[in-house]
Short mmCIF file of C-alpha atoms and ligand atoms in Angstrom, two decimals:
data_model
loop_
_atom_site.label_atom_id
_atom_site.label_comp_id
_atom_site.label_asym_id
_atom_site.label_seq_id
_atom_site.Cartn_x
_atom_site.Cartn_y
_atom_site.Cartn_z
CA MET A 166 -22.68 -72.46 15.19
CA ASN A 167 -23.65 -71.26 11.74
CA THR A 168 -24.64 -68.00 10.15
CA LYS A 169 -28.24 -68.54 11.23
CA GLU A 170 -27.13 -68.11 14.81
CA LEU A 171 -25.06 -65.05 13.98
CA THR A 172 -28.16 -63.30 12.78
CA ALA A 173 -30.87 -61.38 14.59
CA ILE A 174 -33.63 -58.98 13.55
CA ASN A 175 -33.82 -55.51 15.12
CA ASP A 176 -36.85 -53.33 15.81
CA LYS A 177 -36.61 -51.77 12.34
CA GLY A 178 -37.13 -55.23 10.86
CA HIS A 179 -33.54 -55.25 9.61
CA ILE A 180 -31.12 -58.16 9.69
CA VAL A 181 -28.39 -57.77 12.28
CA PHE A 182 -25.20 -59.74 11.57
CA GLU A 183 -22.57 -59.98 14.31
CA GLY A 184 -24.15 -56.98 16.05
CA CYS A 185 -24.28 -54.79 12.91
CA ASP A 186 -27.47 -53.65 11.17
CA VAL A 187 -26.62 -54.81 7.65
CA VAL A 188 -28.81 -52.19 6.00
CA GLU A 189 -26.69 -49.55 7.73
CA LEU A 190 -23.53 -51.36 6.57
CA ALA A 191 -24.83 -51.30 3.00
CA ASN A 192 -25.61 -47.57 3.27
CA LYS A 193 -22.24 -46.76 4.77
CA TYR A 194 -19.92 -48.94 2.69
CA GLY A 195 -21.95 -49.40 -0.50
CA THR A 196 -22.89 -52.63 -2.26
CA PRO A 197 -22.00 -55.24 -3.28
CA LEU A 198 -20.25 -55.74 0.02
CA TYR A 199 -18.59 -58.78 1.55
CA VAL A 200 -19.15 -58.88 5.31
CA VAL A 201 -17.09 -61.37 7.33
CA SER A 202 -17.49 -62.12 11.02
CA GLU A 203 -14.10 -62.11 12.69
CA SER A 204 -15.49 -63.80 15.79
CA GLU A 205 -16.98 -66.62 13.75
CA ILE A 206 -13.63 -67.27 12.03
CA ARG A 207 -11.93 -67.31 15.44
CA LYS A 208 -14.61 -69.55 16.95
CA ARG A 209 -14.13 -72.05 14.18
CA CYS A 210 -10.34 -72.06 14.58
CA ARG A 211 -10.85 -72.67 18.29
CA ARG A 212 -13.27 -75.50 17.65
CA ILE A 213 -10.63 -77.19 15.53
CA GLN A 214 -8.10 -76.62 18.27
CA LYS A 215 -10.42 -78.08 20.91
CA TYR A 216 -11.56 -81.13 18.97
CA PHE A 217 -8.43 -81.83 16.93
CA THR A 218 -5.12 -80.35 18.00
CA ASN A 219 -5.84 -80.47 21.74
CA LYS A 220 -7.81 -83.69 21.72
CA TYR A 221 -5.31 -85.72 19.69
CA THR A 222 -1.58 -85.52 20.32
CA ASP A 223 0.88 -84.78 17.53
CA THR A 224 -1.54 -83.09 15.15
CA GLN A 225 -1.50 -79.83 13.23
CA ALA A 226 -4.24 -77.78 11.58
CA LEU A 227 -3.65 -75.58 8.56
CA TYR A 228 -6.09 -73.10 7.05
CA ALA A 229 -6.40 -73.63 3.27
CA SER A 230 -6.10 -69.99 2.40
CA LYS A 231 -7.43 -70.32 -1.15
CA ALA A 232 -10.89 -70.16 0.46
CA MET A 233 -10.33 -66.51 1.37
CA SER A 234 -7.07 -64.74 1.94
CA SER A 235 -6.08 -61.24 2.94
CA LEU A 236 -3.51 -59.67 5.20
CA ALA A 237 -6.14 -59.28 7.93
CA LEU A 238 -7.23 -62.89 7.68
CA TYR A 239 -3.69 -64.30 7.74
CA LYS A 240 -3.14 -62.29 10.92
CA ILE A 241 -6.22 -63.81 12.56
CA ILE A 242 -5.15 -67.32 11.56
CA GLU A 243 -1.69 -66.70 12.97
CA GLU A 244 -3.14 -65.38 16.22
CA GLU A 245 -5.28 -68.50 16.48
CA GLY A 246 -2.14 -70.61 16.28
CA MET A 247 -2.88 -72.34 12.99
CA GLY A 248 -0.61 -72.84 9.99
CA ILE A 249 -1.71 -72.18 6.42
CA ASP A 250 -1.57 -73.82 3.05
CA VAL A 251 -0.88 -71.66 0.03
CA VAL A 252 -1.17 -72.58 -3.63
CA SER A 253 0.52 -69.77 -5.48
CA GLY A 254 3.28 -67.20 -5.29
CA GLY A 255 0.56 -64.60 -4.73
CA GLU A 256 -0.86 -66.31 -1.64
CA LEU A 257 2.65 -66.95 -0.38
CA TYR A 258 3.69 -63.34 -0.96
CA THR A 259 0.59 -62.02 0.83
CA ALA A 260 1.13 -64.27 3.84
CA ILE A 261 4.82 -63.42 4.11
CA HIS A 262 4.16 -59.73 3.56
CA GLY A 263 1.68 -59.91 6.44
CA GLY A 264 4.37 -61.40 8.67
CA PHE A 265 2.93 -64.92 8.76
CA PRO A 266 5.58 -67.28 10.21
CA ALA A 267 7.07 -68.97 7.14
CA GLY A 268 7.77 -72.17 9.05
CA ASN A 269 4.01 -72.75 9.33
CA ILE A 270 3.37 -72.47 5.59
CA TYR A 271 2.73 -75.52 3.38
CA PHE A 272 3.00 -74.93 -0.35
CA HIS A 273 0.62 -76.88 -2.63
CA GLY A 274 -0.02 -76.83 -6.36
CA ASN A 275 0.29 -79.08 -9.38
CA ASN A 276 2.51 -76.76 -11.38
CA LYS A 277 4.52 -74.50 -9.12
CA THR A 278 6.76 -72.32 -11.23
CA PRO A 279 10.51 -72.03 -10.64
CA ASP A 280 10.01 -68.44 -9.44
CA GLU A 281 7.36 -69.49 -6.94
CA ILE A 282 9.58 -72.28 -5.64
CA ARG A 283 12.55 -69.89 -5.33
CA LEU A 284 10.41 -67.41 -3.39
CA ALA A 285 9.34 -70.19 -1.03
CA ILE A 286 12.90 -71.50 -0.55
CA ASP A 287 14.23 -67.98 0.05
CA HIS A 288 11.70 -67.53 2.84
CA ASN A 289 12.35 -70.95 4.37
CA ILE A 290 8.73 -72.06 4.27
CA GLY A 291 7.81 -75.06 6.40
CA CYS A 292 7.00 -77.62 3.74
CA PHE A 293 6.47 -78.22 0.04
CA VAL A 294 3.75 -80.60 -1.04
CA ILE A 295 5.22 -82.09 -4.20
CA ASP A 296 2.60 -82.96 -6.78
CA ASN A 297 4.49 -84.83 -9.52
CA GLU A 298 7.81 -86.21 -10.74
CA TYR A 299 8.72 -83.09 -12.67
CA GLU A 300 8.42 -81.12 -9.45
CA ILE A 301 10.74 -83.48 -7.56
CA ASP A 302 13.49 -82.71 -10.09
CA LEU A 303 12.71 -79.01 -10.11
CA LEU A 304 12.67 -78.71 -6.33
CA GLN A 305 15.90 -80.69 -6.01
CA THR A 306 17.64 -78.47 -8.58
CA LEU A 307 16.45 -75.20 -7.05
CA ALA A 308 17.13 -76.26 -3.45
CA PHE A 309 20.61 -77.37 -4.52
CA GLU A 310 21.21 -74.01 -6.20
CA LYS A 311 20.24 -72.26 -2.97
CA GLY A 312 22.33 -74.63 -0.88
CA LYS A 313 19.34 -75.68 1.23
CA LYS A 314 17.56 -78.88 2.18
CA VAL A 315 13.78 -78.48 2.02
CA LYS A 316 11.09 -80.46 3.77
CA ALA A 317 8.50 -82.05 1.49
CA LEU A 318 5.45 -84.29 1.46
CA LEU A 319 4.27 -86.09 -1.66
CA ARG A 320 0.67 -85.57 -2.73
CA ILE A 321 -1.00 -88.90 -3.35
CA THR A 322 -4.23 -89.52 -5.28
CA PRO A 323 -5.77 -92.24 -3.14
CA GLY A 324 -8.39 -93.38 -5.67
CA VAL A 325 -11.25 -92.37 -3.38
CA ALA A 326 -14.12 -90.36 -4.83
CA GLY A 327 -15.47 -87.67 -2.55
CA HIS A 328 -18.94 -87.75 -4.18
CA THR A 329 -19.08 -84.03 -4.62
CA HIS A 330 -19.31 -81.86 -7.74
CA ALA A 331 -16.91 -83.23 -10.39
CA TYR A 332 -15.07 -79.89 -10.57
CA ILE A 333 -14.15 -80.01 -6.88
CA SER A 334 -13.46 -83.74 -6.60
CA THR A 335 -9.75 -84.50 -6.55
CA GLY A 336 -9.10 -87.86 -4.91
CA GLN A 337 -10.21 -90.12 -7.77
CA VAL A 338 -7.64 -91.84 -10.03
CA ASP A 339 -8.42 -89.61 -13.02
CA SER A 340 -7.23 -86.35 -11.49
CA LYS A 341 -4.66 -83.78 -12.49
CA PHE A 342 -3.37 -83.80 -8.91
CA GLY A 343 -0.83 -86.00 -7.24
CA PHE A 344 0.91 -89.37 -7.58
CA SER A 345 -1.60 -92.08 -8.26
CA ILE A 346 -1.70 -94.97 -5.86
CA GLN A 347 -2.17 -97.20 -8.93
CA ASP A 348 0.81 -98.73 -10.75
CA ASP A 349 2.99 -97.90 -7.76
CA MET A 350 3.44 -94.37 -9.07
CA ALA A 351 3.36 -93.19 -5.47
CA LEU A 352 6.15 -95.54 -4.34
CA LYS A 353 8.26 -94.65 -7.38
CA GLY A 354 7.84 -90.98 -6.55
CA ILE A 355 8.78 -91.55 -2.93
CA LYS A 356 11.90 -93.48 -3.95
CA LYS A 357 12.88 -90.62 -6.22
CA ALA A 358 12.33 -88.03 -3.47
CA LEU A 359 14.33 -90.12 -0.99
CA ASP A 360 17.23 -90.14 -3.45
CA CYS A 361 17.31 -86.32 -3.61
CA PRO A 362 19.99 -84.94 -1.30
CA ASN A 363 18.34 -81.51 -1.02
CA ILE A 364 14.87 -82.84 -0.25
CA HIS A 365 13.86 -84.09 3.17
CA PHE A 366 11.01 -86.51 2.46
CA ALA A 367 8.73 -86.13 5.50
CA GLY A 368 5.55 -87.92 4.49
CA VAL A 369 2.46 -87.99 2.33
CA HIS A 370 -0.64 -85.94 1.67
CA CYS A 371 -4.06 -86.52 0.15
CA HIS A 372 -7.08 -84.32 -0.45
CA ILE A 373 -10.14 -86.10 -1.78
CA GLY A 374 -12.23 -83.10 -2.75
CA SER A 375 -14.23 -80.21 -1.42
CA GLN A 376 -17.72 -79.77 0.08
CA ILE A 377 -17.78 -83.42 1.18
CA TYR A 378 -20.54 -84.66 3.48
CA ARG A 379 -19.61 -88.35 3.68
CA THR A 380 -17.35 -89.16 6.62
CA GLU A 381 -16.93 -92.60 4.97
CA ALA A 382 -14.88 -90.97 2.22
CA TYR A 383 -12.28 -90.00 4.84
CA VAL A 384 -12.41 -93.47 6.36
CA GLU A 385 -11.64 -94.96 2.93
CA ALA A 386 -8.86 -92.45 2.33
CA GLY A 387 -7.42 -93.15 5.79
CA LYS A 388 -7.27 -96.87 5.02
CA VAL A 389 -5.58 -96.33 1.67
CA MET A 390 -3.06 -93.89 3.11
CA THR A 391 -2.13 -96.09 6.06
CA THR A 392 -1.63 -99.02 3.68
CA LEU A 393 0.77 -96.76 1.80
CA LEU A 394 2.59 -95.94 5.05
CA GLN A 395 2.94 -99.68 5.65
CA ARG A 396 4.38 -100.20 2.17
CA ILE A 397 6.78 -97.29 2.64
CA LYS A 398 8.01 -98.95 5.82
CA GLN A 399 8.40 -102.33 4.08
CA GLU A 400 10.10 -100.96 0.94
CA PHE A 401 12.31 -98.25 2.39
CA GLY A 402 12.50 -99.09 6.07
CA ILE A 403 11.30 -95.66 7.13
CA VAL A 404 8.44 -94.43 9.25
CA VAL A 405 7.05 -91.22 7.83
CA GLU A 406 6.75 -88.16 10.07
CA GLU A 407 3.57 -86.65 8.66
CA LEU A 408 0.32 -87.70 7.07
CA ASN A 409 -1.73 -84.79 5.77
CA MET A 410 -5.38 -85.71 5.13
CA GLY A 411 -6.31 -82.46 3.36
CA GLY A 412 -9.52 -80.49 3.81
CA GLY A 413 -12.88 -80.60 2.08
CA PHE A 414 -15.27 -80.73 5.05
CA GLY A 415 -18.72 -79.75 3.84
CA VAL A 416 -20.58 -76.78 5.30
CA PHE A 417 -24.19 -75.85 5.85
CA ASP A 418 -25.38 -74.09 2.72
CA TYR A 419 -29.14 -74.44 2.55
CA GLU A 420 -31.82 -75.93 4.77
CA GLU A 421 -32.57 -79.05 2.75
CA ASN A 422 -28.93 -80.07 2.48
CA LYS A 423 -27.37 -82.33 5.04
CA HIS A 424 -24.96 -81.00 7.59
CA VAL A 425 -22.09 -82.82 9.26
CA ASP A 426 -20.17 -81.35 12.16
CA ILE A 427 -16.41 -81.07 11.75
CA ILE A 428 -16.04 -83.16 14.91
CA ASP A 429 -17.52 -86.12 13.02
CA PHE A 430 -15.00 -85.70 10.21
CA ILE A 431 -12.12 -85.35 12.66
CA ASP A 432 -13.13 -88.39 14.69
CA ALA A 433 -13.64 -90.44 11.52
CA ILE A 434 -10.16 -89.53 10.31
CA MET A 435 -8.41 -90.00 13.63
CA GLY A 436 -10.33 -93.14 14.58
CA THR A 437 -9.49 -94.78 11.25
CA ILE A 438 -5.84 -93.81 11.26
CA GLU A 439 -5.20 -94.85 14.86
CA GLU A 440 -6.97 -98.16 14.33
CA GLN A 441 -5.25 -98.86 11.00
CA CYS A 442 -1.80 -97.91 12.29
CA SER A 443 -2.22 -100.33 15.15
CA ILE A 444 -3.50 -103.13 12.85
CA LYS A 445 -0.68 -102.49 10.40
CA ASP A 446 1.93 -102.13 13.12
CA ILE A 447 3.19 -98.70 12.18
CA ASN A 448 3.77 -95.68 14.39
CA ARG A 449 1.04 -93.14 13.88
CA PRO A 450 2.67 -90.10 12.20
CA ARG A 451 1.72 -86.47 12.90
CA ILE A 452 -1.71 -85.95 11.37
CA ILE A 453 -2.47 -82.72 9.55
CA ILE A 454 -5.79 -81.40 8.29
CA GLU A 455 -6.25 -78.32 6.13
CA PRO A 456 -9.83 -77.05 5.99
CA GLY A 457 -10.59 -73.86 4.09
CA ARG A 458 -14.31 -73.67 3.46
CA TRP A 459 -15.24 -74.92 6.92
CA ILE A 460 -13.47 -71.98 8.52
CA ALA A 461 -14.51 -69.22 6.13
CA ALA A 462 -17.79 -70.02 4.35
CA GLU A 463 -20.38 -69.53 7.06
CA ALA A 464 -18.54 -66.56 8.53
CA GLY A 465 -19.39 -64.44 5.50
CA ILE A 466 -22.41 -62.84 3.87
CA THR A 467 -22.66 -60.62 0.79
CA LEU A 468 -24.94 -57.59 0.58
CA TYR A 469 -26.44 -56.42 -2.71
CA THR A 470 -28.86 -53.69 -3.73
CA VAL A 471 -31.85 -54.78 -5.77
CA GLY A 472 -32.37 -52.97 -9.09
CA ALA A 473 -34.36 -54.11 -12.11
CA ILE A 474 -37.19 -56.58 -11.61
CA LYS A 475 -38.74 -58.40 -14.53
CA GLU A 476 -41.64 -60.78 -14.41
CA ILE A 477 -42.30 -63.14 -17.31
CA LYS A 478 -45.86 -64.16 -16.57
CA GLY A 479 -46.21 -67.86 -15.89
CA VAL A 480 -42.46 -68.38 -16.37
CA ARG A 481 -40.22 -66.61 -13.88
CA LYS A 482 -39.59 -63.41 -11.99
CA TYR A 483 -36.03 -62.09 -12.24
CA VAL A 484 -34.71 -59.80 -9.53
CA SER A 485 -31.39 -58.27 -10.57
CA VAL A 486 -28.77 -57.16 -8.08
CA ASP A 487 -25.73 -54.92 -8.43
CA GLY A 488 -23.18 -57.79 -8.36
CA GLY A 489 -23.24 -61.32 -9.67
CA MET A 490 -20.88 -63.95 -11.03
CA THR A 491 -17.98 -61.52 -10.74
CA ASP A 492 -18.20 -61.52 -6.94
CA ASN A 493 -19.70 -65.01 -6.61
CA PRO A 494 -19.17 -67.33 -9.59
CA ARG A 495 -20.13 -70.46 -7.64
CA HIS A 496 -23.66 -70.93 -8.94
CA ALA A 497 -22.50 -70.40 -12.52
CA LEU A 498 -19.60 -72.83 -12.03
CA TYR A 499 -20.94 -75.53 -9.71
CA GLN A 500 -24.68 -74.88 -9.47
CA ALA A 501 -24.02 -73.98 -5.82
CA VAL A 502 -27.14 -73.19 -3.80
CA TYR A 503 -27.28 -70.19 -1.47
CA ARG A 504 -29.72 -68.86 1.10
CA ALA A 505 -30.65 -65.20 1.03
CA PHE A 506 -32.89 -62.79 2.90
CA VAL A 507 -34.15 -59.31 2.18
CA ALA A 508 -32.31 -57.45 4.91
CA ASN A 509 -34.71 -54.52 5.18
CA LYS A 510 -37.82 -56.75 5.08
CA ALA A 511 -36.68 -59.48 7.40
CA GLU A 512 -40.09 -59.88 9.01
CA GLU A 513 -42.25 -59.63 5.92
CA PRO A 514 -43.93 -62.82 4.71
CA LYS A 515 -42.20 -64.67 1.88
CA THR A 516 -44.95 -64.70 -0.70
CA GLU A 517 -42.92 -64.91 -3.90
CA ILE A 518 -40.52 -67.22 -5.64
CA VAL A 519 -37.88 -65.32 -7.59
CA THR A 520 -34.58 -65.83 -9.37
CA ILE A 521 -31.73 -63.59 -8.29
CA ALA A 522 -29.73 -62.50 -11.33
CA GLY A 523 -26.41 -60.72 -11.50
CA LYS A 524 -25.66 -57.75 -13.75
CA CYS A 525 -23.13 -59.34 -16.12
CA CYS A 526 -23.81 -59.72 -19.82
CA GLU A 527 -24.22 -63.44 -19.50
CA SER A 528 -27.43 -65.50 -19.23
CA GLY A 529 -25.69 -67.85 -16.80
CA ASP A 530 -25.05 -65.00 -14.39
CA ILE A 531 -27.51 -66.23 -11.80
CA LEU A 532 -26.86 -66.20 -8.06
CA ILE A 533 -29.92 -68.04 -6.74
CA ARG A 534 -32.76 -69.87 -8.44
CA ASN A 535 -36.21 -70.11 -6.90
CA LEU A 536 -35.66 -68.08 -3.77
CA LYS A 537 -38.67 -67.68 -1.47
CA ALA A 538 -38.78 -63.99 -0.62
CA PRO A 539 -41.09 -61.12 0.30
CA VAL A 540 -42.19 -58.84 -2.52
CA MET A 541 -39.01 -57.03 -3.56
CA GLU A 542 -38.52 -53.60 -5.04
CA ALA A 543 -35.59 -51.55 -6.27
CA GLY A 544 -33.44 -50.35 -3.40
CA ASP A 545 -33.99 -53.39 -1.18
CA ILE A 546 -30.88 -54.92 0.34
CA LEU A 547 -30.39 -58.61 -0.28
CA ALA A 548 -28.13 -60.55 2.09
CA VAL A 549 -26.73 -63.77 0.62
CA TYR A 550 -25.46 -66.19 3.28
CA GLY A 551 -22.50 -68.55 3.41
CA THR A 552 -20.33 -66.55 1.02
CA GLY A 553 -17.16 -66.35 3.12
CA ALA A 554 -15.32 -69.06 1.17
CA TYR A 555 -14.46 -69.08 -2.53
CA ASN A 556 -16.31 -65.84 -3.25
CA TYR A 557 -13.86 -62.99 -2.71
CA SER A 558 -11.01 -65.34 -3.62
CA MET A 559 -12.68 -66.27 -6.92
CA ALA A 560 -13.92 -62.79 -7.81
CA SER A 561 -13.04 -61.34 -11.19
CA ASN A 562 -13.21 -58.13 -13.19
CA TYR A 563 -15.31 -59.65 -15.98
CA ASN A 564 -17.25 -56.89 -17.77
CA ARG A 565 -14.82 -54.53 -16.03
CA MET A 566 -16.79 -54.84 -12.86
CA THR A 567 -14.91 -53.57 -9.81
CA ARG A 568 -14.40 -56.00 -6.95
CA PRO A 569 -16.41 -55.17 -3.81
CA ALA A 570 -14.93 -54.14 -0.48
CA LEU A 571 -14.57 -56.72 2.26
CA ILE A 572 -15.35 -55.61 5.78
CA MET A 573 -14.76 -57.58 8.95
CA VAL A 574 -17.30 -57.21 11.71
CA LYS A 575 -16.93 -58.01 15.38
CA ASP A 576 -19.19 -57.13 18.33
CA GLY A 577 -21.14 -54.53 16.37
CA LYS A 578 -18.06 -52.84 14.90
CA ALA A 579 -16.98 -52.90 11.27
CA LYS A 580 -13.55 -52.47 9.71
CA VAL A 581 -12.69 -52.31 6.01
CA THR A 582 -9.98 -54.91 5.43
CA ILE A 583 -10.04 -54.82 1.63
CA ARG A 584 -11.20 -51.62 0.00
CA ARG A 585 -13.56 -51.48 -2.93
CA GLU A 586 -11.86 -51.33 -6.33
CA SER A 587 -12.22 -48.11 -8.24
CA TYR A 588 -12.36 -47.45 -11.98
CA GLU A 589 -8.79 -46.11 -11.67
CA ASP A 590 -7.77 -49.49 -10.27
CA LEU A 591 -9.06 -51.07 -13.46
CA LEU A 592 -6.60 -48.99 -15.49
CA ARG A 593 -3.68 -49.52 -13.12
CA TYR A 594 -1.87 -52.07 -15.28
CA GLU A 595 -2.58 -50.51 -18.65
CA LEU A 596 0.13 -48.91 -20.77
CA LEU A 597 -0.44 -46.93 -23.92
N1 LIG B 759 -6.18 -78.85 0.62
C1 LIG B 759 -6.03 -78.95 -0.70
C2 LIG B 759 -4.86 -79.62 -1.25
C3 LIG B 759 -7.00 -78.43 -1.56
O1 LIG B 759 -6.83 -78.54 -2.86
C4 LIG B 759 -8.12 -77.77 -1.01
C5 LIG B 759 -9.13 -77.18 -1.89
C6 LIG B 759 -8.23 -77.67 0.39
C7 LIG B 759 -7.24 -78.23 1.18
C8 LIG B 759 -9.37 -76.96 1.07
O2 LIG B 759 -10.60 -77.50 0.74
P1 LIG B 759 -11.91 -76.97 1.56
O3 LIG B 759 -11.71 -77.37 2.99
O4 LIG B 759 -11.95 -75.51 1.40
O5 LIG B 759 -13.06 -77.64 0.90
N2 LIG B 759 -13.51 -73.29 -5.78
C9 LIG B 759 -14.19 -74.45 -5.27
C10 LIG B 759 -13.39 -75.17 -4.23
C11 LIG B 759 -12.04 -75.64 -4.75
C12 LIG B 759 -11.25 -76.31 -3.68
C13 LIG B 759 -9.87 -76.55 -4.13
N3 LIG B 759 -9.04 -77.18 -3.15
C14 LIG B 759 -15.54 -74.02 -4.70
O6 LIG B 759 -15.86 -72.84 -4.75
O7 LIG B 759 -16.31 -74.85 -4.23
#
């Protein structure tokens, strides 16, 4: 299932997404507008349940909520029986405020602040993923102060490159994240955690990067991590309870790019770990995965209204829309490629090649280069696909742009789950 299959064209020649005419959505709710299919999010959670948590015993799936988080989304994830990973006090606060069961929350981050850690301890979250030595000391001190013993995994950098954009690759040795497998940093960290009376060392974690299409990268990481489990057993005589293999599973973004089903990633991870645990004579621990993008990206589209159009003869035709890098910075940051369709001209022939530009005062504010499209004019509605992950969550107020509303759609019905920011909102924190 991907957003292609969520889409139909009605008799007005308009794109219909999850049963809703998107031109009508744009008219009713304004643009730019994030539109997220609730059913698609749920379907994806269920696919993970079917092919991971139900297929393999002693496994757990977390949603990496940095991809997109909101009260409404945390509720859906909870209803689908998944846990979450959070990376900041803000994500943690939102989840807890929304009633998400704290015991199913994993807390990541390479520089959690004392206040964030206190908030997490106060709410008895399920697990901390400790990133570095400084954090071991900090967590021990704060847990001691609160008179609690907290469960923790150690994040390991397995030295495996995900072969993705450098900015979203995290598993290689030169990374700001985690205890390097080199120089026995990982084992030293584990020893230190084991010596902390207020920390319950429960296992290890790795995350090799994001938007990964190579299942081999997970096979390599699985081998490295099981070798570590073997060394932990030899050095400390313990069998770890959990091995968290992170997220990063690549999604369909544009036709020419390859596409790997999550089942292939899951089977590669589980096949490798089960085989390696048996070869290395260790009990297979609980295996955790934490996809973000795979759950959210293809469930979302963004609607824009076309405004100024400028053709530089023989060079390029720019079509400007009423949003841009403030609601989707991913092309500017990672040269991400998106698909888009003119929602009110869905059946018209694509006779032009245009560049979709945002409205920020910044030459790099481009959403899509070289899009094949029908002849566009001001007032057209452009639907950009695959924007459910890392769009709303990375949106900013640059140029004092207001963040768009986010609506969830299901069976032809729409519900605003995050309202559009107003100019008053922009002044909310200002004091004179
Ligand atoms: N677990 C950990 C520890 C992570 O750091 C991440 C993502 C995930 C899980 C989820 O990865 P996913 O399944 O969503 O690929 N802003 C970038 C992506 C940054 C990802 C950071 N960590 C982008 O827009 O592509």
